[in-house]
Coordinates of C-alpha atoms in Angstrom, one line a residue:
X1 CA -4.8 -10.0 -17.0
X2 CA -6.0 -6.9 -15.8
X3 CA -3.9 -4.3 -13.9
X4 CA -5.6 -3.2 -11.3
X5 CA -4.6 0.4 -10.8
X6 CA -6.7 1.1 -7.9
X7 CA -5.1 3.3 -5.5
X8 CA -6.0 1.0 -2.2
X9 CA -5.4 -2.4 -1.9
X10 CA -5.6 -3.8 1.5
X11 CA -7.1 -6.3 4.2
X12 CA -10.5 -5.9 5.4
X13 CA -9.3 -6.3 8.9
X14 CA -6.3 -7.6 11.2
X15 CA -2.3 -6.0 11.2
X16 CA -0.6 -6.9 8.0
X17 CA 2.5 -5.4 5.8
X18 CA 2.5 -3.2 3.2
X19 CA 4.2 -1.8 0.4
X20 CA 3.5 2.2 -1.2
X21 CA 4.4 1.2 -4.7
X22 CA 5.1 4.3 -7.5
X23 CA 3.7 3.7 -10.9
X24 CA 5.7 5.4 -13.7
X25 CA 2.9 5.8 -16.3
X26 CA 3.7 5.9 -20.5
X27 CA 2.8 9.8 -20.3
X28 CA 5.4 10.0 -18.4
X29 CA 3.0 11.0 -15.0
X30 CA 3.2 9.1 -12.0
X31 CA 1.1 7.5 -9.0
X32 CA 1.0 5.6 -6.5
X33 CA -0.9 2.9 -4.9
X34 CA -1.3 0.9 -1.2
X35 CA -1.0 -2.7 -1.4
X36 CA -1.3 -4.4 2.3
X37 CA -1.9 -8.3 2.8
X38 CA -1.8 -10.2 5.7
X39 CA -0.4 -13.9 3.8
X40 CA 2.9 -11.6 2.8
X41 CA 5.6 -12.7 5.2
X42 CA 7.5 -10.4 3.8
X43 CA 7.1 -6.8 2.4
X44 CA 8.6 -8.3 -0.6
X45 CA 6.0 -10.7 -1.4
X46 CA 3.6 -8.2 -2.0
X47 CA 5.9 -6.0 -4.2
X48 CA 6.5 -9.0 -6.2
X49 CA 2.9 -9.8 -6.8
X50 CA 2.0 -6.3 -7.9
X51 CA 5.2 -6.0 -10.3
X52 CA 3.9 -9.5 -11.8
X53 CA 0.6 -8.0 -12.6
X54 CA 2.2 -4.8 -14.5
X55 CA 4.8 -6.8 -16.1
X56 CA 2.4 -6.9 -19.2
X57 CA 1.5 -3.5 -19.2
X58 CA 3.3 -0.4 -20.3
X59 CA 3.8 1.0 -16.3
X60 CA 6.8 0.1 -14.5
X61 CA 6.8 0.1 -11.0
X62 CA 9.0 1.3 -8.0
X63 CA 8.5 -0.4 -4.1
X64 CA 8.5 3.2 -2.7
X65 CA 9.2 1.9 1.0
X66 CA 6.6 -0.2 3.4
X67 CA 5.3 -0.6 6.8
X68 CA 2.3 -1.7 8.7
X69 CA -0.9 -1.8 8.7
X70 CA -3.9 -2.1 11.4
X71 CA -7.2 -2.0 10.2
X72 CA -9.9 -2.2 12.9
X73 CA -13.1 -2.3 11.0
X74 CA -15.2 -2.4 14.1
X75 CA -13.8 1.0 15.3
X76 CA -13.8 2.4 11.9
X77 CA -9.9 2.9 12.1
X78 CA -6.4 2.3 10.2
X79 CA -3.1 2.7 12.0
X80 CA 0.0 2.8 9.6
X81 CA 3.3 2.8 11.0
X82 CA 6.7 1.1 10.9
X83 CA 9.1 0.0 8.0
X84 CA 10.0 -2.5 5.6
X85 CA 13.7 -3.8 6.3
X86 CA 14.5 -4.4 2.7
X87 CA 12.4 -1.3 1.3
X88 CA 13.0 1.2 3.7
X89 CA 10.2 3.5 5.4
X90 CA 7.3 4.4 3.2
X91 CA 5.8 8.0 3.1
X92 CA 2.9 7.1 5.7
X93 CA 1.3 10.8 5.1
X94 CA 0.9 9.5 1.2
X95 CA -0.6 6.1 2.2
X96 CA -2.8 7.5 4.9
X97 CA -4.8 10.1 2.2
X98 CA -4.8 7.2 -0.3
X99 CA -6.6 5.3 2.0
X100 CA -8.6 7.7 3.3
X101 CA -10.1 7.8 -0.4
X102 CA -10.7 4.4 -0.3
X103 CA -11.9 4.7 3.3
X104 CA -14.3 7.6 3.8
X105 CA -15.7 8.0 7.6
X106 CA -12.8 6.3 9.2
X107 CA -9.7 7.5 11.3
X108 CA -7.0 6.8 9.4
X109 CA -3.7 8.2 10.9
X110 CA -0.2 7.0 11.2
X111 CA 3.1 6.9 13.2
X112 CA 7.1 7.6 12.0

């Protein structure tokens, strides 16, 4: 299978969860990626799904907190805020500039 290590993962449009997941690299360097999915009912889900698909390769993972996200694709914008109750609160500042990447052109901002 292959990992994908691309830093945004997420719904084209509609509120969903999502997890900021750390990846702790064999060169000892780390990352980190969004992952945001609208079928998770729970933050968990997701974090579970991504940890299967490392599983065979040489980066562990770390669920780095959650939230929510709100991508309105129409008016070019994504709203992160809130928490995951078993993960904690993820860094929103980190997931909004990895999204931004992934998301040129549109307001991305968030909310503690």
């Amino acid at each position: 299978a292959v990992v994908s290590t691309q830093s945004t993962g997420i719904d084209a449009s509609g509120t969903f969860k999502y997890v900021l997941i750390k990846l702790h690299k064999e060169d000892n360097t780390t990352d980190f990626i969004v992952r945001g999915y609208a079928w998770a009912e729970y933050h968990a889900d997701i974090y579970d799904q991504v940890m299967e698909e490392f599983t065979s390769s040489k980066i562990d993972t770390e669920c780095a907190g959650g939230g929510r996200i709100r991508h309105d694709p129409q008016k070019k914008e994504i709203f992160v805020y809130g928490y995951s109750v078993g993960f904690g609160r993820a860094d929103h500042s980190k997931t909004v500039k990895l999204i931004q990447r992934k998301y040129p052109g549109y307001n991305v901002h968030f909310s503690n």
